């Protein structure tokens, strides 16, 4: 795949641009630019998802028969790039990009009929119950167990770092259904309604002051047997499929480039305020260029990965590479933004600052930078830490014949 | 391994050891976190205890009930209090005391220093208009010539604004064109503070000043060389800030090495993974760099040649806060998910370091100050 577009692709690009122009209202754009967390706010994401769904574009990863679209890899890429450039919010991946594809690939027909339309419409809001207090990087050691009792699974245990569990009405969980020789065996993929008696959710506040994360407790939670996806004991396979989707899908470089533009703007604003602007700029311009180089390399790595997948190759080290690169560039950008802020970098919660007492012009971009930096520290931890990704990359290289 | 602490004398050692004892018994992270959540990060009783322990007296002359302590003692104590995330504003009080000693007249010293020693005077330093350039000051004093003056301006990002009795204001005297310090009662009509919290939960505020007829006799501090003293006060503020950051770095290294020993994944302690050992080693290397810079600045402050301080203190700021960012980010990373939550002290140290890196000048400001040595 290359960045060069043929006529049909150009027409598609135009269609996407027009869609964005009409649907990305001032209000949505404003909210989207203010997003500093891992995911956009629930309301914002759902509002945007509805607009996409109305056009039939909410689920580019799904086959047409379930409400997806028959886009080529290139079209998906163009869509992601244009959305990022325009500053459109991301949709919440938990349903559309995570549990949805697993149900499509491994779920029963009945599960597909039941769950997929409700993901598309935003009626169901999902969260991901993988990690546990004792099982993070070593996910396969998970202990939350589900025993089959009278046609029901009885679930006991707890999950942690569950993003948006406080919004979700469903959780997809990895649970232990049997004890086998290898820890990866005996894990199953179970879908659980959050309003089932015995489930409780405890909030966890992040260092950015935001509430995205939660701890979820299960005490004798009864789940119908039909909520198991695929085969019992095969959950690890499904989980790995999903983790790779989480790590490597999409066009992170386009989002990063949009961020680079914001940081560049911040740099320009700060230079204008600075008494020694040429000095200030010379200090930072080179760093912006270095970041642009890194983003450009990532962009072409993404294109090469797409081609690799199109040729039917498995995603392995590639998704780890993309995840590591994207998150570390994101952190460098966030770091630079904070560095540019000057004394404003000391303030995280701005609601108490009334305009009249704020002598410094209030840049949207400086509002965003501090929480963005703090949240970006999590990017090399979630979805499998970057140390774990490096382990995987090294293993792949060293075992290659 | 280097030993953790190097004391310049017995008094310093006593002071630091008693501080460690008091803080480890009374100032654990849990209390700190509760105080923050209650919206009262700075505790009055703790403050008075610190006064009783003699901490506030360290920089003050013995003649006013102080201990006539050295900069080395002050820096050591600041490093220790940062290790416990103390938010009671010792550094701001000390700077106030030092400024009054350098620029105040006898009456002002007698009025304020004993109050600083016993904790009853609480003062914040209103230094910056915007940015970090304290030499171009838009907060102006127009002297009427009859002992009164008009004072007008806005100060932003003022640190330690809780429970204030006074505000120490840096302004420009229109007639003299020079830096001028005013010690104003916090309830002076025409003075207002807009309070907010720093990312490190330190109480902060922007100060608005509009006083048409300020009586200068009690509040003007000008019994010394105000230009030289201003420069010295800023250099001390940079040094105190560096000492605070060193305390945070100390604790992050300690917490992370402990966590690697305690946390198990894949059936073994994290400490067994070589990738993490190397990261920890890099943290240690950065930590040692910062420690050495702190020794350098302690020694530099002890030598009387103030002319060299500008350059050396900026070097220290840059090196210590580069190390700080590396250590803070590595500490979060090595803790995994728990590292990005408010419930663990690691994130609080990381945010304190982020603020310290921007409180009294940032990397850019300090680079620029160093740069002047070559371009002048
Ligand atoms: C913002 C955020 C959102 C998240 N959302 C979700 C969610 O929605 N659902 C969900 O299930 N989980 C979620 N997670 C959890 C995430 O997947 C885990 O945090 C991650 O897998 C790491 O596990 P841990 O936190 O237990 O860290 P640990 O596994 O304890 O790791 C601690 C440190 O040790 C390192 N380490 C561990 N093993 C090795 C090794 N073998 N070699 C080298 N280094 C190693 C790690 O890289 C890390 O630096 C989220 C996490 C975050 C921070």
Coordinates of N, CA and C in Angstrom, one line a residue, chain A residues 132-139 141 160-161 202-210 213 215 273-276 279-280 283-284 287 331 335-336 338-349 352-354 356-361 370 373-375 377-381 385-388 391, chain B residues 33 129-133 136 154-157 159 192-201 204 206-208 263-267 273 275-276 279 325 328-329 332-344 346-348 350-351 354-356 358-360 362-364 367-369 371:
Chain A
X132 N -6.3 -8.5 36.2 CA -6.6 -8.7 37.6 C -5.5 -8.2 38.5
X133 N -5.8 -8.0 39.8 CA -4.7 -7.4 40.6 C -3.4 -8.2 40.5
X134 N -3.5 -9.5 40.5 CA -2.3 -10.4 40.5 C -1.9 -10.7 39.0
X135 N -2.7 -10.4 38.1 CA -2.4 -10.8 36.7 C -2.5 -9.6 35.7
X136 N -1.3 -9.0 35.5 CA -1.3 -7.9 34.5 C -0.6 -8.3 33.3
X137 N 0.7 -8.2 33.3 CA 1.5 -8.7 32.1 C 1.4 -10.2 32.0
X138 N 1.4 -10.8 33.1 CA 1.2 -12.3 33.1 C -0.3 -12.6 33.2
X139 N -1.0 -12.2 32.1 CA -2.5 -12.3 32.0 C -2.9 -13.8 32.2
X141 N -2.1 -16.0 34.1 CA -2.2 -16.5 35.4 C -3.6 -16.1 36.1
X160 N -9.4 -5.6 37.3 CA -9.0 -4.3 37.7 C -8.5 -3.6 36.4
X161 N -8.5 -2.2 36.5 CA -8.1 -1.3 35.4 C -9.2 -1.4 34.3
X202 N -15.8 -0.4 41.7 CA -15.2 0.6 42.5 C -14.3 1.5 41.6
X203 N -14.5 2.8 41.7 CA -13.8 3.7 40.9 C -12.3 3.8 41.3
X204 N -11.4 4.1 40.3 CA -10.0 4.3 40.5 C -9.7 5.7 39.8
X205 N -9.2 6.6 40.6 CA -8.9 7.9 40.0 C -7.4 7.9 39.5
X206 N -7.3 8.4 38.2 CA -6.0 8.5 37.6 C -5.2 9.7 38.1
X207 N -3.9 9.7 37.9 CA -3.1 10.8 38.3 C -3.4 12.1 37.6
X208 N -4.2 12.0 36.5 CA -4.7 13.2 35.8 C -5.9 13.7 36.5
X209 N -6.4 13.1 37.5 CA -7.6 13.5 38.2 C -8.8 12.9 37.6
X210 N -8.7 12.2 36.5 CA -9.9 11.7 35.8 C -10.3 10.3 36.3
X213 N -10.8 4.5 35.1 CA -10.5 3.1 35.5 C -11.4 2.7 36.7
X215 N -12.3 -0.9 39.5 CA -12.1 -2.3 39.9 C -13.5 -2.9 39.9
X273 N 4.7 35.2 22.8 CA 4.7 35.8 24.1 C 6.1 36.0 24.7
X274 N 7.1 35.3 24.1 CA 8.4 35.3 24.7 C 9.2 36.5 24.4
X275 N 10.0 36.9 25.3 CA 10.8 38.1 25.0 C 12.0 37.8 24.1
X276 N 12.3 36.5 24.1 CA 13.4 36.2 23.2 C 13.0 35.1 22.2
X279 N 15.3 32.9 20.0 CA 16.0 31.9 20.8 C 15.0 30.8 21.1
X280 N 13.8 31.1 21.5 CA 12.8 30.2 21.9 C 12.5 29.2 20.8
X283 N 15.2 26.7 19.8 CA 15.3 25.6 20.8 C 14.3 24.5 20.4
X284 N 13.2 24.9 19.9 CA 12.1 23.9 19.8 C 11.8 23.4 18.4
X287 N 13.2 20.1 17.5 CA 12.6 19.0 18.2 C 11.3 18.6 17.5
X331 N 4.1 10.0 23.7 CA 4.7 10.5 25.0 C 5.7 11.6 24.8
X335 N 5.3 15.3 26.3 CA 6.4 15.9 27.1 C 6.8 17.3 26.6
X336 N 6.9 17.4 25.2 CA 7.3 18.6 24.6 C 6.2 19.7 24.9
X338 N 4.2 20.0 27.4 CA 4.3 20.4 28.8 C 5.5 21.4 28.9
X339 N 6.6 21.0 28.3 CA 7.8 21.8 28.4 C 7.5 23.2 27.9
X340 N 6.7 23.3 26.9 CA 6.4 24.6 26.2 C 5.5 25.5 27.1
X341 N 4.8 24.9 28.1 CA 3.8 25.6 28.8 C 4.3 26.7 29.7
X342 N 5.6 26.5 30.2 CA 6.0 27.5 31.2 C 5.3 27.2 32.5
X343 N 5.0 28.3 33.2 CA 4.4 28.1 34.6 C 3.0 27.5 34.5
X344 N 2.3 27.6 33.3 CA 1.0 26.9 33.2 C 1.1 25.4 33.5
X345 N 2.3 24.8 33.3 CA 2.4 23.4 33.5 C 2.2 23.0 34.9
X346 N 2.1 24.0 35.8 CA 1.8 23.6 37.2 C 0.4 23.4 37.5
X347 N -0.5 23.7 36.6 CA -1.9 23.7 36.9 C -2.6 22.6 36.1
X348 N -3.4 21.7 36.8 CA -4.0 20.6 36.2 C -5.5 20.8 36.1
X349 N -6.1 21.2 37.2 CA -7.5 21.4 37.3 C -7.8 22.9 37.1
X352 N -11.3 26.1 38.6 CA -11.4 27.2 39.6 C -10.8 28.5 39.1
X353 N -10.2 28.5 38.0 CA -9.6 29.8 37.5 C -10.7 30.6 36.8
X354 N -11.0 31.7 37.4 CA -12.0 32.6 36.7 C -11.2 33.5 35.8
X356 N -11.3 36.5 34.9 CA -10.8 37.9 35.2 C -9.5 37.9 35.9
X357 N -9.2 36.8 36.6 CA -7.9 36.7 37.3 C -6.8 36.0 36.5
X358 N -7.1 35.7 35.3 CA -6.1 34.9 34.6 C -5.5 35.8 33.5
X359 N -4.3 36.3 33.9 CA -3.7 37.3 33.0 C -3.1 36.7 31.7
X360 N -3.0 35.4 31.7 CA -2.4 34.8 30.5 C -3.5 34.3 29.6
X361 N -3.4 34.5 28.3 CA -4.4 34.1 27.4 C -4.7 32.6 27.6
X370 N -1.4 19.3 30.0 CA -0.9 18.7 31.2 C -1.7 17.4 31.5
X373 N -0.4 14.8 29.0 CA 0.9 14.3 29.4 C 0.8 13.2 30.4
X374 N 0.0 13.5 31.5 CA -0.1 12.5 32.6 C -0.8 11.2 32.1
X375 N -1.8 11.4 31.2 CA -2.5 10.2 30.7 C -1.6 9.5 29.7
X377 N 1.3 8.8 30.0 CA 2.2 7.9 30.7 C 1.6 6.4 30.7
X378 N 0.3 6.4 30.7 CA -0.3 5.1 30.7 C -0.2 4.3 29.4
X379 N 0.1 5.1 28.3 CA 0.0 4.5 27.0 C 1.1 3.3 26.8
X380 N 2.2 3.4 27.5 CA 3.2 2.4 27.4 C 2.9 1.3 28.4
X381 N 1.7 1.4 29.1 CA 1.3 0.3 30.1 C 0.1 -0.5 29.6
X385 N 2.3 -3.9 28.2 CA 3.3 -2.9 28.4 C 4.3 -2.9 27.3
X386 N 5.0 -1.8 27.1 CA 6.1 -1.8 26.1 C 7.2 -2.7 26.4
X387 N 7.5 -3.1 27.6 CA 8.5 -4.1 27.9 C 8.0 -5.4 27.3
X388 N 6.8 -5.7 27.6 CA 6.2 -7.0 27.1 C 6.3 -7.0 25.5
X391 N 9.7 -7.8 24.5 CA 10.0 -9.2 24.7 C 9.4 -10.0 23.4
Chain B
X33 N -2.8 12.0 51.6 CA -3.9 11.8 50.6 C -5.2 12.3 51.2
X129 N 5.0 38.2 37.0 CA 3.8 38.8 36.3 C 3.3 37.7 35.3
X130 N 4.1 37.5 34.3 CA 3.8 36.3 33.5 C 5.2 35.8 33.0
X131 N 5.2 34.6 32.6 CA 6.5 34.0 32.3 C 7.4 34.0 33.5
X132 N 8.7 33.9 33.2 CA 9.7 33.8 34.3 C 10.6 35.0 34.4
X133 N 10.4 36.0 33.6 CA 11.4 37.1 33.6 C 11.1 38.1 34.7
X136 N 11.8 42.1 34.1 CA 10.8 43.1 33.5 C 9.5 42.9 34.3
X154 N -0.7 42.6 38.5 CA -1.2 41.2 38.7 C -0.1 40.2 38.8
X155 N -0.1 39.4 39.8 CA 1.0 38.4 39.9 C 0.3 37.0 39.7
X156 N 1.0 36.2 38.9 CA 0.4 34.9 38.6 C 1.2 33.7 39.1
X157 N 0.6 32.6 39.3 CA 1.2 31.4 39.8 C 2.0 31.6 41.1
X159 N 2.8 30.8 44.7 CA 2.8 29.5 45.4 C 2.6 29.6 46.9
X192 N -6.2 41.1 46.3 CA -7.1 40.0 46.3 C -6.4 38.8 45.7
X193 N -6.7 37.6 46.2 CA -6.1 36.4 45.7 C -7.1 35.5 45.2
X194 N -6.9 35.0 44.0 CA -7.7 34.0 43.4 C -7.1 32.6 43.6
X195 N -7.7 31.8 44.4 CA -7.0 30.5 44.8 C -7.3 29.4 43.9
X196 N -6.3 28.6 43.6 CA -6.5 27.3 42.9 C -5.4 26.3 43.4
X197 N -5.5 25.1 43.0 CA -4.5 24.1 43.4 C -3.6 23.8 42.3
X198 N -2.3 23.6 42.6 CA -1.3 23.2 41.7 C -1.5 21.7 41.4
X199 N -0.9 21.2 40.3 CA -1.0 19.8 39.9 C -0.4 18.9 41.1
X200 N 0.4 19.5 41.9 CA 1.0 18.8 43.0 C 0.2 19.1 44.3
X201 N -1.0 19.7 44.1 CA -1.9 20.0 45.3 C -1.4 21.1 46.1
X204 N -2.1 27.4 45.4 CA -1.6 28.5 44.5 C -2.6 29.6 44.3
X206 N -3.5 33.6 42.0 CA -3.1 34.8 41.3 C -3.4 35.9 42.2
X207 N -2.6 36.9 42.2 CA -2.8 38.0 43.1 C -3.0 39.3 42.3
X208 N -4.1 40.0 42.7 CA -4.4 41.2 42.0 C -4.2 42.4 43.0
X263 N 6.6 -7.3 43.8 CA 5.6 -7.7 42.9 C 6.0 -8.9 42.0
X264 N 5.2 -9.8 42.0 CA 5.5 -11.0 41.2 C 4.7 -11.1 39.9
X265 N 5.3 -11.4 38.8 CA 4.6 -11.8 37.6 C 5.3 -12.9 36.9
X266 N 4.7 -13.8 36.2 CA 5.3 -15.0 35.6 C 6.0 -15.8 36.7
X267 N 5.4 -15.8 37.8 CA 6.0 -16.7 38.9 C 7.3 -16.2 39.5
X273 N 13.7 -9.6 36.1 CA 13.7 -9.3 34.7 C 14.8 -8.3 34.3
X275 N 15.5 -6.5 31.7 CA 15.0 -5.2 31.2 C 14.7 -4.2 32.3
X276 N 14.1 -4.7 33.3 CA 13.8 -3.8 34.4 C 15.0 -3.5 35.3
X279 N 16.6 -0.7 33.6 CA 15.9 0.6 33.7 C 16.1 1.1 35.1
X325 N 12.6 14.1 35.4 CA 11.6 13.6 34.5 C 11.8 12.1 34.1
X328 N 10.9 10.0 37.2 CA 9.4 10.0 37.4 C 8.7 9.1 36.4
X329 N 9.1 9.2 35.1 CA 8.4 8.4 34.1 C 8.8 6.9 34.2
X332 N 6.9 5.4 37.2 CA 5.5 5.1 36.8 C 5.4 3.8 35.9
X333 N 6.3 3.8 34.9 CA 6.3 2.6 34.0 C 6.6 1.3 34.7
X334 N 7.5 1.3 35.6 CA 7.9 0.1 36.3 C 6.8 -0.4 37.3
X335 N 6.0 0.6 37.7 CA 4.9 0.2 38.6 C 3.7 -0.4 37.8
X336 N 3.6 -0.2 36.5 CA 2.5 -0.7 35.7 C 1.3 0.1 36.1
X337 N 0.1 -0.5 35.9 CA -1.2 0.2 36.1 C -1.3 1.0 37.4
X338 N -0.8 0.4 38.5 CA -0.9 1.1 39.8 C -0.2 2.4 39.8
X339 N 0.8 2.5 38.9 CA 1.6 3.8 38.9 C 0.9 5.0 38.3
X340 N -0.2 4.8 37.6 CA -0.9 5.9 37.0 C -2.1 6.3 37.9
X341 N -2.2 5.7 39.1 CA -3.4 6.1 39.9 C -3.0 7.0 41.1
X342 N -4.0 7.7 41.5 CA -3.8 8.7 42.6 C -3.6 8.0 43.9
X343 N -3.9 6.7 44.0 CA -3.8 6.0 45.3 C -2.4 5.6 45.7
X344 N -1.5 5.8 44.8 CA -0.1 5.4 45.1 C 0.7 6.7 45.1
X346 N 3.6 7.3 44.1 CA 4.5 7.5 42.9 C 4.0 8.7 42.0
X347 N 2.8 8.7 41.7 CA 2.2 9.7 40.8 C 2.3 11.1 41.4
X348 N 2.2 11.1 42.7 CA 2.2 12.4 43.4 C 3.7 13.0 43.4
X350 N 5.7 12.3 41.0 CA 5.9 12.7 39.6 C 5.3 14.0 39.3
X351 N 4.1 14.3 39.8 CA 3.5 15.6 39.6 C 4.2 16.7 40.3
X354 N 7.0 17.5 38.1 CA 6.6 18.3 37.0 C 6.4 19.8 37.4
X355 N 5.8 20.0 38.5 CA 5.6 21.4 38.9 C 6.9 22.1 39.3
X356 N 7.8 21.4 40.0 CA 9.1 22.0 40.4 C 9.9 22.4 39.1
X358 N 8.8 23.6 36.6 CA 8.2 24.8 36.1 C 8.0 26.0 37.1
X359 N 8.3 25.8 38.3 CA 7.9 26.7 39.3 C 8.8 28.0 39.3
X360 N 10.1 27.8 39.4 CA 11.0 29.0 39.4 C 11.8 28.9 38.2
X362 N 11.8 27.5 34.0 CA 11.8 26.2 33.4 C 13.1 25.9 32.7
X363 N 13.2 24.8 32.0 CA 14.4 24.4 31.3 C 14.9 25.6 30.4
X364 N 13.9 26.1 29.6 CA 14.2 27.1 28.7 C 14.7 28.4 29.3
X367 N 18.3 27.6 30.6 CA 19.2 27.5 29.5 C 19.6 28.9 29.0
X368 N 18.6 29.7 28.9 CA 18.8 31.1 28.5 C 19.7 31.8 29.4
X369 N 19.6 31.6 30.7 CA 20.4 32.3 31.7 C 21.9 31.8 31.5
X371 N 23.1 30.6 28.8 CA 23.5 31.1 27.4 C 24.1 32.5 27.5

